[in-house]
Short mmCIF file of C-alpha atoms in Angstrom, two decimals:
data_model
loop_
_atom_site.label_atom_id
_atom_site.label_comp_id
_atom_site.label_asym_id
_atom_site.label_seq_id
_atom_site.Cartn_x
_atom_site.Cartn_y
_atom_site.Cartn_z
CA UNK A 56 28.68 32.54 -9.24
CA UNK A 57 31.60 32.76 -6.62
CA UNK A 58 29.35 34.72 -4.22
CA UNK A 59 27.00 31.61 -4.19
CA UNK A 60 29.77 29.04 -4.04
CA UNK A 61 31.81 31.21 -1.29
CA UNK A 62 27.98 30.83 0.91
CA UNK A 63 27.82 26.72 -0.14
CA UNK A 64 25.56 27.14 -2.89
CA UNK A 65 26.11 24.92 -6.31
CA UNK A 66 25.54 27.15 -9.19
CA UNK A 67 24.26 25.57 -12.45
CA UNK A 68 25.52 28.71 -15.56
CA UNK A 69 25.84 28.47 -18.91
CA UNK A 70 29.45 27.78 -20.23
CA UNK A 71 30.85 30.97 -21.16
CA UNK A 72 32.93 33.99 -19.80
CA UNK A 73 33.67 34.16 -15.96
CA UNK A 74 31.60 31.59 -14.91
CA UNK A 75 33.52 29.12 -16.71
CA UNK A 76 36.86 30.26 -14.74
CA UNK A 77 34.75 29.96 -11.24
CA UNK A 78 33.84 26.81 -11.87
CA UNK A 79 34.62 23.05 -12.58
CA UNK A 80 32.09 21.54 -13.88
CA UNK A 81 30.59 19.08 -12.36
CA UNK A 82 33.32 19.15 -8.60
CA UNK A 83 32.25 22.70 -7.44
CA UNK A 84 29.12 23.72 -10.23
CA UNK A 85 27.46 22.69 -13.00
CA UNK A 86 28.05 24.27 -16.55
CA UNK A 87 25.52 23.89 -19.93
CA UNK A 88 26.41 25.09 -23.42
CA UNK A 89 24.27 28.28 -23.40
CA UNK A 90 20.96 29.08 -25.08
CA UNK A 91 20.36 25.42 -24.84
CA UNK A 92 17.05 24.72 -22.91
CA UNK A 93 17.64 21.00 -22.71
CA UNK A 94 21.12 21.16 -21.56
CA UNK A 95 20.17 23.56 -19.15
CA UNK A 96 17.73 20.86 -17.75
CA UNK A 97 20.12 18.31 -17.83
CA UNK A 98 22.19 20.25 -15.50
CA UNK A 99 19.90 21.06 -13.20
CA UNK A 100 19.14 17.21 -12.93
CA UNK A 101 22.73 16.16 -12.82
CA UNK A 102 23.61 18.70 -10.33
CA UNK A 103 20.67 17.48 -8.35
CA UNK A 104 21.35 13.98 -8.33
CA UNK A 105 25.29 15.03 -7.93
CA UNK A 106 24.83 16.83 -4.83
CA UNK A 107 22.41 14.17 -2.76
CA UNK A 108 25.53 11.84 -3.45
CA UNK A 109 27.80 13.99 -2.82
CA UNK A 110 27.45 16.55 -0.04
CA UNK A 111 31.56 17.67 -0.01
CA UNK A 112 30.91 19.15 -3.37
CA UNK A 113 29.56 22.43 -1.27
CA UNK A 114 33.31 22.44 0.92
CA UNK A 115 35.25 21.87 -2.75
CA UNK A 116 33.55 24.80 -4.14
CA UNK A 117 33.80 26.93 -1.32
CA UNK A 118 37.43 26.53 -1.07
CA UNK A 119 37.65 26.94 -4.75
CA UNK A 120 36.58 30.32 -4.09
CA UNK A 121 38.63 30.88 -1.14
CA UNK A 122 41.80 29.57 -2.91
CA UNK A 123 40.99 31.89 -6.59
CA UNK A 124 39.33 34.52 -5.74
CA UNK A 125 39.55 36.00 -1.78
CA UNK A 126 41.37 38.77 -0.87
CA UNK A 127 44.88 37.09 -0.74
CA UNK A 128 45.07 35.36 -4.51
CA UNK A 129 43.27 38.33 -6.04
CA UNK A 130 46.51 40.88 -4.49
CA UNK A 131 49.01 38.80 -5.37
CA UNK A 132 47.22 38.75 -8.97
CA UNK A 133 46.79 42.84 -9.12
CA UNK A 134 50.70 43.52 -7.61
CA UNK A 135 52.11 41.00 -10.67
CA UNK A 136 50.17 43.70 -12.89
CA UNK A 137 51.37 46.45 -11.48
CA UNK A 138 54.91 44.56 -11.18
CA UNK A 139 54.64 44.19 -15.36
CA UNK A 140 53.28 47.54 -16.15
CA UNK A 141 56.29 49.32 -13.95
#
């Protein structure tokens, strides 16, 4: 999911685990409660409509990623663990 948002695409995933964290629904993806064919085509529909009206919603999701995830956030995360576990 953050590999596709970090190259401007808008991921539609089911609700659950990581992809919840590396998204908000409906600013920088598109999340469906999983196992749920119909909410699964909502989504798809909704992030479809979403994105023709809104074409910074590739930008917001991009520098979601930049801002959780790069190289920066993601040290600063792993040196507070080592920090704790010292």
């Amino acid at each position: 999911v953050i590999e596709a948002q970090a190259c401007g695409c808008i991921p539609v995933a089911h609700d659950a685990g990581g992809t919840r964290a590396a998204s908000i629904d409906g600013q920088t993806g598109f999340l469906y409660a999983p196992n749920t064919p119909e909410a699964l085509a909502e989504a798809i529909l909704t992030a479809f409509n979403r994105i023709q009206g809104d074409p910074d919603i590739r930008n917001r999701a991009a520098a979601l990623v930049e801002a959780q995830f790069s190289g920066a956030p993601q040290t600063r995360l792993l040196l507070g663990l080592l920090r704790e576990l010292a």
